[in-house]
Amino acid sequence: MQPIAESELIINSRGAIYHLDLRPEELAETIITVGDPFRVKEVSKHFDRIEYRAEHREFVTHTGYIGNKRLSVVSTGIGPDNIDIVFNELDALVNIDFATRTIKPQLTALNIVRMGTSGSLQRHIPVDTFVASTHALGLDNLLNYYRLEQNPEENQLLQSFITHTGLNSNTTNPYISAAAPSLLKHFAGEGWYSGITVTCPGFYGPQGRVLRLGIRNPSLIDRLTEFRFGNHFISNFEMETSAIYGLGRLLGHHCLSLSAIVANRVDKQFSQDGGALVERLIVNGLGILSNLP
């Protein structure tokens, strides 16, 4: 097997991957991603002990234990472009031999769970609640740079979505991927809403917000809220989940996105204590993840 070139797989002087500044032994196989670098310590404060700490640019990592469960929490920063960096480097850490620069014959599947904030697109999903994303529908175009193939049902859903929203190839080429059933099943039932999460490439115009600039699709919020395909509907939107689910699917990792609903775009409400809400999401999520095999 041809070694991966130094320009493609960048390893620094301490043997760590370039952006995350992590060596393979410093990463657990169960990973929590958060957007905000300052949120890493809000997760790791619940660890019984911390083994490793790393920080480079907006990428902060703490690896440690809750009981016998080893976990890493990694900040990604905002947006699908950062997810592209983080997921390719997380995968390289477990599936590429850094000494030979070759892909390992036996691949490792990571469990990766996003814990972040989001805006609800349904009146029945109020602020200060949680959503576990069954699917992620990307408006960001990242996965269009990779060979992501949709099955017939996904293609039908996407065509229905494009027709309903008017978001055609002049704006974006939507794609969709599903959560890992092995993780999603633990976050169902009382206390959890579920649905399709839409990922946008920005916070203002791409999410239908108007400050000083006009937008091309002023009815976007209504269109997303009204969309139905069989039993599927759009529950919320944010800025990372489609990249997480899409890259996770291609790389063979098990991914799930958990969102704290800080805004309801239908009722135009915002949480009065988003920090406390995110803390509850972290505590609930860690309580489940730390008990998985």
PDB file of C-alpha atoms in Angstrom:
ATOM      1  CA  MET A   1       0.000   0.000   0.000  1.00  0.00           C
ATOM      2  CA  GLN A   2       1.312   3.420  -0.978  1.00  0.00           C
ATOM      3  CA  PRO A   3       2.067   5.631   2.052  1.00  0.00           C
ATOM      4  CA  ILE A   4      -0.062   8.774   2.434  1.00  0.00           C
ATOM      5  CA  ALA A   5       2.038  11.821   1.524  1.00  0.00           C
ATOM      6  CA  GLU A   6       3.251  14.279   4.177  1.00  0.00           C
ATOM      7  CA  SER A   7       1.258  17.074   2.527  1.00  0.00           C
ATOM      8  CA  GLU A   8      -1.996  15.061   2.896  1.00  0.00           C
ATOM      9  CA  LEU A   9      -1.556  13.603   6.395  1.00  0.00           C
ATOM     10  CA  ILE A  10       0.215  16.268   8.442  1.00  0.00           C
ATOM     11  CA  ILE A  11       1.867  15.000  11.632  1.00  0.00           C
ATOM     12  CA  ASN A  12       3.690  17.461  13.869  1.00  0.00           C
ATOM     13  CA  SER A  13       7.021  17.102  15.655  1.00  0.00           C
ATOM     14  CA  ARG A  14       5.493  15.338  18.667  1.00  0.00           C
ATOM     15  CA  GLY A  15       3.756  12.764  16.495  1.00  0.00           C
ATOM     16  CA  ALA A  16       0.325  14.398  16.736  1.00  0.00           C
ATOM     17  CA  ILE A  17      -2.247  15.091  14.009  1.00  0.00           C
ATOM     18  CA  TYR A  18      -1.975  18.666  12.724  1.00  0.00           C
ATOM     19  CA  HIS A  19      -5.113  20.570  13.774  1.00  0.00           C
ATOM     20  CA  LEU A  20      -6.255  18.598  16.816  1.00  0.00           C
ATOM     21  CA  ASP A  21      -2.682  18.191  18.127  1.00  0.00           C
ATOM     22  CA  LEU A  22      -3.533  14.678  19.351  1.00  0.00           C
ATOM     23  CA  ARG A  23      -1.576  11.438  19.268  1.00  0.00           C
ATOM     24  CA  PRO A  24      -3.519   8.198  18.747  1.00  0.00           C
ATOM     25  CA  GLU A  25      -3.192   7.078  22.370  1.00  0.00           C
ATOM     26  CA  GLU A  26      -4.696  10.369  23.588  1.00  0.00           C
ATOM     27  CA  LEU A  27      -8.127   9.704  22.049  1.00  0.00           C
ATOM     28  CA  ALA A  28     -10.913   7.541  23.455  1.00  0.00           C
ATOM     29  CA  GLU A  29     -13.257   5.515  21.235  1.00  0.00           C
ATOM     30  CA  THR A  30     -16.330   7.302  22.637  1.00  0.00           C
ATOM     31  CA  ILE A  31     -16.187  10.986  21.729  1.00  0.00           C
ATOM     32  CA  ILE A  32     -18.390  13.957  22.564  1.00  0.00           C
ATOM     33  CA  THR A  33     -18.116  16.948  20.255  1.00  0.00           C
ATOM     34  CA  VAL A  34     -19.075  20.478  21.282  1.00  0.00           C
ATOM     35  CA  GLY A  35     -18.870  23.637  19.219  1.00  0.00           C
ATOM     36  CA  ASP A  36     -17.629  26.002  21.920  1.00  0.00           C
ATOM     37  CA  PRO A  37     -14.038  25.404  23.146  1.00  0.00           C
ATOM     38  CA  PHE A  38     -15.051  26.687  26.590  1.00  0.00           C
ATOM     39  CA  ARG A  39     -17.724  23.986  26.789  1.00  0.00           C
ATOM     40  CA  VAL A  40     -15.088  21.238  26.870  1.00  0.00           C
ATOM     41  CA  LYS A  41     -14.377  21.867  30.553  1.00  0.00           C
ATOM     42  CA  GLU A  42     -18.117  21.960  31.234  1.00  0.00           C
ATOM     43  CA  VAL A  43     -18.218  18.357  30.031  1.00  0.00           C
ATOM     44  CA  SER A  44     -14.948  17.124  31.516  1.00  0.00           C
ATOM     45  CA  LYS A  45     -15.746  18.533  34.982  1.00  0.00           C
ATOM     46  CA  HIS A  46     -18.046  15.516  35.245  1.00  0.00           C
ATOM     47  CA  PHE A  47     -15.171  13.094  34.552  1.00  0.00           C
ATOM     48  CA  ASP A  48     -13.758  11.209  37.534  1.00  0.00           C
ATOM     49  CA  ARG A  49     -10.274  11.883  36.197  1.00  0.00           C
ATOM     50  CA  ILE A  50      -8.664  13.479  33.152  1.00  0.00           C
ATOM     51  CA  GLU A  51      -5.713  11.800  31.417  1.00  0.00           C
ATOM     52  CA  TYR A  52      -4.910  14.193  28.573  1.00  0.00           C
ATOM     53  CA  ARG A  53      -5.532  17.822  27.706  1.00  0.00           C
ATOM     54  CA  ALA A  54      -4.722  19.317  24.321  1.00  0.00           C
ATOM     55  CA  GLU A  55      -5.408  22.722  22.783  1.00  0.00           C
ATOM     56  CA  HIS A  56      -4.669  24.089  19.310  1.00  0.00           C
ATOM     57  CA  ARG A  57      -6.615  26.960  17.753  1.00  0.00           C
ATOM     58  CA  GLU A  58     -10.324  26.341  18.458  1.00  0.00           C
ATOM     59  CA  PHE A  59      -9.739  22.614  18.952  1.00  0.00           C
ATOM     60  CA  VAL A  60      -9.630  21.659  22.637  1.00  0.00           C
ATOM     61  CA  THR A  61      -9.625  18.019  23.780  1.00  0.00           C
ATOM     62  CA  HIS A  62      -9.940  16.427  27.232  1.00  0.00           C
ATOM     63  CA  THR A  63      -9.734  12.639  27.551  1.00  0.00           C
ATOM     64  CA  GLY A  64     -10.599  10.900  30.787  1.00  0.00           C
ATOM     65  CA  TYR A  65     -12.852   8.479  32.616  1.00  0.00           C
ATOM     66  CA  ILE A  66     -16.286   8.247  34.174  1.00  0.00           C
ATOM     67  CA  GLY A  67     -15.970   5.069  36.194  1.00  0.00           C
ATOM     68  CA  ASN A  68     -14.388   2.566  33.813  1.00  0.00           C
ATOM     69  CA  LYS A  69     -15.692   4.321  30.704  1.00  0.00           C
ATOM     70  CA  ARG A  70     -13.023   6.214  28.747  1.00  0.00           C
ATOM     71  CA  LEU A  71     -14.287   9.281  26.894  1.00  0.00           C
ATOM     72  CA  SER A  72     -12.914  12.236  24.962  1.00  0.00           C
ATOM     73  CA  VAL A  73     -14.599  15.598  24.561  1.00  0.00           C
ATOM     74  CA  VAL A  74     -13.462  17.636  21.546  1.00  0.00           C
ATOM     75  CA  SER A  75     -14.440  21.163  20.523  1.00  0.00           C
ATOM     76  CA  THR A  76     -15.045  21.642  16.819  1.00  0.00           C
ATOM     77  CA  GLY A  77     -15.788  25.334  16.514  1.00  0.00           C
ATOM     78  CA  ILE A  78     -18.783  26.391  14.441  1.00  0.00           C
ATOM     79  CA  GLY A  79     -19.808  25.062  11.053  1.00  0.00           C
ATOM     80  CA  PRO A  80     -19.471  22.093   8.695  1.00  0.00           C
ATOM     81  CA  ASP A  81     -16.050  23.198   7.423  1.00  0.00           C
ATOM     82  CA  ASN A  82     -14.608  22.598  10.889  1.00  0.00           C
ATOM     83  CA  ILE A  83     -16.372  19.226  11.089  1.00  0.00           C
ATOM     84  CA  ASP A  84     -14.512  18.254   7.911  1.00  0.00           C
ATOM     85  CA  ILE A  85     -11.220  18.864   9.725  1.00  0.00           C
ATOM     86  CA  VAL A  86     -12.221  17.226  12.999  1.00  0.00           C
ATOM     87  CA  PHE A  87     -13.776  14.069  11.561  1.00  0.00           C
ATOM     88  CA  ASN A  88     -11.006  13.346   9.084  1.00  0.00           C
ATOM     89  CA  GLU A  89      -8.433  13.775  11.845  1.00  0.00           C
ATOM     90  CA  LEU A  90     -10.370  11.712  14.412  1.00  0.00           C
ATOM     91  CA  ASP A  91     -10.598   8.929  11.850  1.00  0.00           C
ATOM     92  CA  ALA A  92      -6.904   9.209  10.994  1.00  0.00           C
ATOM     93  CA  LEU A  93      -6.003   8.840  14.675  1.00  0.00           C
ATOM     94  CA  VAL A  94      -7.625   5.413  14.897  1.00  0.00           C
ATOM     95  CA  ASN A  95      -7.481   4.072  11.336  1.00  0.00           C
ATOM     96  CA  ILE A  96      -4.140   5.201   9.926  1.00  0.00           C
ATOM     97  CA  ASP A  97      -0.775   3.900  11.139  1.00  0.00           C
ATOM     98  CA  PHE A  98       1.237   7.074  11.714  1.00  0.00           C
ATOM     99  CA  ALA A  99       4.565   5.211  11.515  1.00  0.00           C
ATOM    100  CA  THR A 100       3.952   3.776   8.037  1.00  0.00           C
ATOM    101  CA  ARG A 101       1.359   6.355   6.878  1.00  0.00           C
ATOM    102  CA  THR A 102      -0.869   3.522   5.656  1.00  0.00           C
ATOM    103  CA  ILE A 103      -4.484   2.595   6.392  1.00  0.00           C
ATOM    104  CA  LYS A 104      -4.768  -0.097   9.046  1.00  0.00           C
ATOM    105  CA  PRO A 105      -6.091  -3.495   7.897  1.00  0.00           C
ATOM    106  CA  GLN A 106      -8.555  -3.560  10.806  1.00  0.00           C
ATOM    107  CA  LEU A 107     -10.673  -0.414  11.072  1.00  0.00           C
ATOM    108  CA  THR A 108     -12.066   1.048  14.295  1.00  0.00           C
ATOM    109  CA  ALA A 109     -15.597   2.450  14.480  1.00  0.00           C
ATOM    110  CA  LEU A 110     -15.866   5.360  16.920  1.00  0.00           C
ATOM    111  CA  ASN A 111     -18.978   6.428  18.820  1.00  0.00           C
ATOM    112  CA  ILE A 112     -19.280  10.192  18.263  1.00  0.00           C
ATOM    113  CA  VAL A 113     -22.027  12.259  19.899  1.00  0.00           C
ATOM    114  CA  ARG A 114     -22.551  15.963  19.305  1.00  0.00           C
ATOM    115  CA  MET A 115     -23.932  17.980  22.220  1.00  0.00           C
ATOM    116  CA  GLY A 116     -24.907  21.457  21.095  1.00  0.00           C
ATOM    117  CA  THR A 117     -27.559  24.123  20.821  1.00  0.00           C
ATOM    118  CA  SER A 118     -30.237  24.463  18.194  1.00  0.00           C
ATOM    119  CA  GLY A 119     -33.414  26.249  17.125  1.00  0.00           C
ATOM    120  CA  SER A 120     -36.748  24.447  16.991  1.00  0.00           C
ATOM    121  CA  LEU A 121     -38.835  24.627  13.822  1.00  0.00           C
ATOM    122  CA  GLN A 122     -41.981  23.132  15.345  1.00  0.00           C
ATOM    123  CA  ARG A 123     -44.394  24.740  17.806  1.00  0.00           C
ATOM    124  CA  HIS A 124     -44.719  21.458  19.724  1.00  0.00           C
ATOM    125  CA  ILE A 125     -40.930  21.428  20.430  1.00  0.00           C
ATOM    126  CA  PRO A 126     -40.572  24.353  22.868  1.00  0.00           C
ATOM    127  CA  VAL A 127     -37.442  26.035  24.192  1.00  0.00           C
ATOM    128  CA  ASP A 128     -35.619  24.316  27.066  1.00  0.00           C
ATOM    129  CA  THR A 129     -36.177  20.829  25.622  1.00  0.00           C
ATOM    130  CA  PHE A 130     -33.911  18.279  23.903  1.00  0.00           C
ATOM    131  CA  VAL A 131     -33.871  16.817  20.371  1.00  0.00           C
ATOM    132  CA  ALA A 132     -32.105  13.643  19.234  1.00  0.00           C
ATOM    133  CA  SER A 133     -31.706  13.904  15.449  1.00  0.00           C
ATOM    134  CA  THR A 134     -32.957  10.865  13.541  1.00  0.00           C
ATOM    135  CA  HIS A 135     -31.546  12.299  10.296  1.00  0.00           C
ATOM    136  CA  ALA A 136     -29.584  15.322   9.178  1.00  0.00           C
ATOM    137  CA  LEU A 137     -30.386  17.183   5.980  1.00  0.00           C
ATOM    138  CA  GLY A 138     -27.498  19.319   4.777  1.00  0.00           C
ATOM    139  CA  LEU A 139     -27.828  22.678   3.045  1.00  0.00           C
ATOM    140  CA  ASP A 140     -24.087  23.274   3.432  1.00  0.00           C
ATOM    141  CA  ASN A 141     -22.685  21.398   0.383  1.00  0.00           C
ATOM    142  CA  LEU A 142     -19.752  19.791   2.293  1.00  0.00           C
ATOM    143  CA  LEU A 143     -20.698  16.198   1.480  1.00  0.00           C
ATOM    144  CA  ASN A 144     -21.049  17.092  -2.198  1.00  0.00           C
ATOM    145  CA  TYR A 145     -17.229  17.038  -2.232  1.00  0.00           C
ATOM    146  CA  TYR A 146     -17.300  13.360  -1.218  1.00  0.00           C
ATOM    147  CA  ARG A 147     -18.869  10.238  -2.744  1.00  0.00           C
ATOM    148  CA  LEU A 148     -22.005  10.098  -0.627  1.00  0.00           C
ATOM    149  CA  GLU A 149     -24.664   7.954  -2.283  1.00  0.00           C
ATOM    150  CA  GLN A 150     -28.318   8.260  -1.310  1.00  0.00           C
ATOM    151  CA  ASN A 151     -30.714   5.299  -1.295  1.00  0.00           C
ATOM    152  CA  PRO A 152     -34.012   5.513  -3.251  1.00  0.00           C
ATOM    153  CA  GLU A 153     -36.066   6.668  -0.238  1.00  0.00           C
ATOM    154  CA  GLU A 154     -33.514   9.380   0.541  1.00  0.00           C
ATOM    155  CA  ASN A 155     -33.569  10.554  -3.059  1.00  0.00           C
ATOM    156  CA  GLN A 156     -37.362  10.768  -2.960  1.00  0.00           C
ATOM    157  CA  LEU A 157     -37.265  12.724   0.305  1.00  0.00           C
ATOM    158  CA  LEU A 158     -34.675  15.128  -1.079  1.00  0.00           C
ATOM    159  CA  GLN A 159     -36.632  15.705  -4.286  1.00  0.00           C
ATOM    160  CA  SER A 160     -39.770  16.400  -2.249  1.00  0.00           C
ATOM    161  CA  PHE A 161     -37.783  18.773  -0.025  1.00  0.00           C
ATOM    162  CA  ILE A 162     -36.323  20.672  -2.998  1.00  0.00           C
ATOM    163  CA  THR A 163     -39.746  21.023  -4.617  1.00  0.00           C
ATOM    164  CA  HIS A 164     -41.333  22.194  -1.347  1.00  0.00           C
ATOM    165  CA  THR A 165     -38.669  24.688  -0.278  1.00  0.00           C
ATOM    166  CA  GLY A 166     -37.474  25.979  -3.640  1.00  0.00           C
ATOM    167  CA  LEU A 167     -33.861  25.372  -2.534  1.00  0.00           C
ATOM    168  CA  ASN A 168     -32.531  24.156  -5.871  1.00  0.00           C
ATOM    169  CA  SER A 169     -29.029  23.865  -7.299  1.00  0.00           C
ATOM    170  CA  ASN A 170     -28.783  27.643  -7.656  1.00  0.00           C
ATOM    171  CA  THR A 171     -28.475  27.742  -3.853  1.00  0.00           C
ATOM    172  CA  THR A 172     -27.445  24.293  -2.651  1.00  0.00           C
ATOM    173  CA  ASN A 173     -27.521  20.571  -3.401  1.00  0.00           C
ATOM    174  CA  PRO A 174     -29.145  19.081  -0.284  1.00  0.00           C
ATOM    175  CA  TYR A 175     -28.082  15.695   1.068  1.00  0.00           C
ATOM    176  CA  ILE A 176     -29.285  13.524   3.948  1.00  0.00           C
ATOM    177  CA  SER A 177     -27.835  10.925   6.338  1.00  0.00           C
ATOM    178  CA  ALA A 178     -29.253   9.035   9.306  1.00  0.00           C
ATOM    179  CA  ALA A 179     -28.146   8.735  12.923  1.00  0.00           C
ATOM    180  CA  ALA A 180     -26.578   5.516  14.164  1.00  0.00           C
ATOM    181  CA  PRO A 181     -29.452   3.306  15.427  1.00  0.00           C
ATOM    182  CA  SER A 182     -27.098   1.817  18.038  1.00  0.00           C
ATOM    183  CA  LEU A 183     -26.859   5.242  19.711  1.00  0.00           C
ATOM    184  CA  LEU A 184     -30.243   6.762  18.846  1.00  0.00           C
ATOM    185  CA  LYS A 185     -32.188   3.989  20.617  1.00  0.00           C
ATOM    186  CA  HIS A 186     -30.787   5.146  23.972  1.00  0.00           C
ATOM    187  CA  PHE A 187     -32.162   8.671  23.506  1.00  0.00           C
ATOM    188  CA  ALA A 188     -35.793   7.921  22.707  1.00  0.00           C
ATOM    189  CA  GLY A 189     -38.917   8.232  24.801  1.00  0.00           C
ATOM    190  CA  GLU A 190     -39.818  10.637  27.575  1.00  0.00           C
ATOM    191  CA  GLY A 191     -37.718  13.789  27.714  1.00  0.00           C
ATOM    192  CA  TRP A 192     -36.507  13.538  24.098  1.00  0.00           C
ATOM    193  CA  TYR A 193     -38.022  14.883  20.913  1.00  0.00           C
ATOM    194  CA  SER A 194     -36.819  13.574  17.561  1.00  0.00           C
ATOM    195  CA  GLY A 195     -36.944  14.479  13.889  1.00  0.00           C
ATOM    196  CA  ILE A 196     -34.873  15.598  10.924  1.00  0.00           C
ATOM    197  CA  THR A 197     -32.285  18.258  11.717  1.00  0.00           C
ATOM    198  CA  VAL A 198     -31.424  20.704   8.943  1.00  0.00           C
ATOM    199  CA  THR A 199     -27.837  21.961   8.881  1.00  0.00           C
ATOM    200  CA  CYS A 200     -27.263  25.452   7.506  1.00  0.00           C
ATOM    201  CA  PRO A 201     -23.967  26.994   6.297  1.00  0.00           C
ATOM    202  CA  GLY A 202     -24.509  30.167   8.336  1.00  0.00           C
ATOM    203  CA  PHE A 203     -26.437  31.686  11.249  1.00  0.00           C
ATOM    204  CA  TYR A 204     -28.148  34.702   9.683  1.00  0.00           C
ATOM    205  CA  GLY A 205     -29.306  34.590   6.045  1.00  0.00           C
ATOM    206  CA  PRO A 206     -29.021  30.783   5.730  1.00  0.00           C
ATOM    207  CA  GLN A 207     -31.299  30.442   8.771  1.00  0.00           C
ATOM    208  CA  GLY A 208     -33.761  33.061   7.553  1.00  0.00           C
ATOM    209  CA  ARG A 209     -32.634  35.862   9.880  1.00  0.00           C
ATOM    210  CA  VAL A 210     -32.849  39.406   8.565  1.00  0.00           C
ATOM    211  CA  LEU A 211     -30.819  42.245  10.079  1.00  0.00           C
ATOM    212  CA  ARG A 212     -29.703  44.682   7.349  1.00  0.00           C
ATOM    213  CA  LEU A 213     -29.442  42.304   4.397  1.00  0.00           C
ATOM    214  CA  GLY A 214     -32.298  40.992   2.323  1.00  0.00           C
ATOM    215  CA  ILE A 215     -32.475  37.238   1.730  1.00  0.00           C
ATOM    216  CA  ARG A 216     -33.368  35.181  -1.335  1.00  0.00           C
ATOM    217  CA  ASN A 217     -35.863  32.893   0.405  1.00  0.00           C
ATOM    218  CA  PRO A 218     -37.851  34.932   2.959  1.00  0.00           C
ATOM    219  CA  SER A 219     -40.355  32.100   3.454  1.00  0.00           C
ATOM    220  CA  LEU A 220     -37.620  29.593   4.418  1.00  0.00           C
ATOM    221  CA  ILE A 221     -38.721  29.112   8.048  1.00  0.00           C
ATOM    222  CA  ASP A 222     -42.317  28.431   7.031  1.00  0.00           C
ATOM    223  CA  ARG A 223     -41.234  26.022   4.310  1.00  0.00           C
ATOM    224  CA  LEU A 224     -39.025  24.040   6.676  1.00  0.00           C
ATOM    225  CA  THR A 225     -41.707  23.941   9.361  1.00  0.00           C
ATOM    226  CA  GLU A 226     -44.378  22.753   6.940  1.00  0.00           C
ATOM    227  CA  PHE A 227     -42.318  20.052   5.201  1.00  0.00           C
ATOM    228  CA  ARG A 228     -43.581  16.470   5.534  1.00  0.00           C
ATOM    229  CA  PHE A 229     -42.475  13.257   3.851  1.00  0.00           C
ATOM    230  CA  GLY A 230     -44.393  10.266   5.148  1.00  0.00           C
ATOM    231  CA  ASN A 231     -43.804  10.293   8.901  1.00  0.00           C
ATOM    232  CA  HIS A 232     -40.747  12.524   8.591  1.00  0.00           C
ATOM    233  CA  PHE A 233     -40.689  16.205   9.503  1.00  0.00           C
ATOM    234  CA  ILE A 234     -38.023  18.811  10.263  1.00  0.00           C
ATOM    235  CA  SER A 235     -37.637  19.315  14.006  1.00  0.00           C
ATOM    236  CA  ASN A 236     -34.806  21.851  14.253  1.00  0.00           C
ATOM    237  CA  PHE A 237     -31.796  23.393  12.561  1.00  0.00           C
ATOM    238  CA  GLU A 238     -28.193  24.191  13.432  1.00  0.00           C
ATOM    239  CA  MET A 239     -24.746  24.209  11.757  1.00  0.00           C
ATOM    240  CA  GLU A 240     -22.913  20.861  12.151  1.00  0.00           C
ATOM    241  CA  THR A 241     -25.087  17.740  12.214  1.00  0.00           C
ATOM    242  CA  SER A 242     -25.294  16.944   8.488  1.00  0.00           C
ATOM    243  CA  ALA A 243     -21.502  17.001   8.205  1.00  0.00           C
ATOM    244  CA  ILE A 244     -21.229  14.755  11.275  1.00  0.00           C
ATOM    245  CA  TYR A 245     -23.745  12.232   9.974  1.00  0.00           C
ATOM    246  CA  GLY A 246     -22.474  12.338   6.388  1.00  0.00           C
ATOM    247  CA  LEU A 247     -18.781  11.934   7.178  1.00  0.00           C
ATOM    248  CA  GLY A 248     -19.567   9.426   9.926  1.00  0.00           C
ATOM    249  CA  ARG A 249     -21.531   7.332   7.436  1.00  0.00           C
ATOM    250  CA  LEU A 250     -18.707   7.364   4.885  1.00  0.00           C
ATOM    251  CA  LEU A 251     -15.982   6.638   7.451  1.00  0.00           C
ATOM    252  CA  GLY A 252     -17.921   3.906   9.253  1.00  0.00           C
ATOM    253  CA  HIS A 253     -18.387   5.630  12.618  1.00  0.00           C
ATOM    254  CA  HIS A 254     -21.511   5.658  14.796  1.00  0.00           C
ATOM    255  CA  CYS A 255     -22.838   9.211  15.160  1.00  0.00           C
ATOM    256  CA  LEU A 256     -25.618  10.989  16.992  1.00  0.00           C
ATOM    257  CA  SER A 257     -26.509  14.648  17.450  1.00  0.00           C
ATOM    258  CA  LEU A 258     -28.181  15.836  20.663  1.00  0.00           C
ATOM    259  CA  SER A 259     -29.491  19.404  20.716  1.00  0.00           C
ATOM    260  CA  ALA A 260     -30.569  21.714  23.498  1.00  0.00           C
ATOM    261  CA  ILE A 261     -33.385  23.841  22.084  1.00  0.00           C
ATOM    262  CA  VAL A 262     -32.497  27.426  22.974  1.00  0.00           C
ATOM    263  CA  ALA A 263     -34.829  29.066  20.433  1.00  0.00           C
ATOM    264  CA  ASN A 264     -38.197  28.393  18.847  1.00  0.00           C
ATOM    265  CA  ARG A 265     -38.297  30.109  15.456  1.00  0.00           C
ATOM    266  CA  VAL A 266     -42.041  29.559  15.065  1.00  0.00           C
ATOM    267  CA  ASP A 267     -43.030  31.169  18.406  1.00  0.00           C
ATOM    268  CA  LYS A 268     -39.983  33.483  18.253  1.00  0.00           C
ATOM    269  CA  GLN A 269     -38.933  32.602  21.797  1.00  0.00           C
ATOM    270  CA  PHE A 270     -35.452  32.243  23.287  1.00  0.00           C
ATOM    271  CA  SER A 271     -34.364  30.362  26.408  1.00  0.00           C
ATOM    272  CA  GLN A 272     -33.991  32.472  29.528  1.00  0.00           C
ATOM    273  CA  ASP A 273     -31.118  30.280  30.807  1.00  0.00           C
ATOM    274  CA  GLY A 274     -29.344  28.528  27.971  1.00  0.00           C
ATOM    275  CA  GLY A 275     -26.368  27.679  30.173  1.00  0.00           C
ATOM    276  CA  ALA A 276     -28.480  25.678  32.603  1.00  0.00           C
ATOM    277  CA  LEU A 277     -30.189  23.923  29.683  1.00  0.00           C
ATOM    278  CA  VAL A 278     -26.869  22.869  28.135  1.00  0.00           C
ATOM    279  CA  GLU A 279     -25.676  21.649  31.546  1.00  0.00           C
ATOM    280  CA  ARG A 280     -28.754  19.417  31.796  1.00  0.00           C
ATOM    281  CA  LEU A 281     -28.064  18.067  28.309  1.00  0.00           C
ATOM    282  CA  ILE A 282     -24.460  17.271  29.269  1.00  0.00           C
ATOM    283  CA  VAL A 283     -25.458  15.539  32.521  1.00  0.00           C
ATOM    284  CA  ASN A 284     -28.216  13.508  30.858  1.00  0.00           C
ATOM    285  CA  GLY A 285     -26.043  12.597  27.879  1.00  0.00           C
ATOM    286  CA  LEU A 286     -23.037  11.565  29.959  1.00  0.00           C
ATOM    287  CA  GLY A 287     -25.257   9.507  32.232  1.00  0.00           C
ATOM    288  CA  ILE A 288     -26.324   7.415  29.249  1.00  0.00           C
ATOM    289  CA  LEU A 289     -23.014   7.306  27.358  1.00  0.00           C
ATOM    290  CA  SER A 290     -20.938   6.357  30.390  1.00  0.00           C
ATOM    291  CA  ASN A 291     -23.057   3.224  30.839  1.00  0.00           C
ATOM    292  CA  LEU A 292     -22.847   1.980  27.249  1.00  0.00           C
ATOM    293  CA  PRO A 293     -20.607  -1.028  26.542  1.00  0.00           C
TER     294      PRO A 293
END
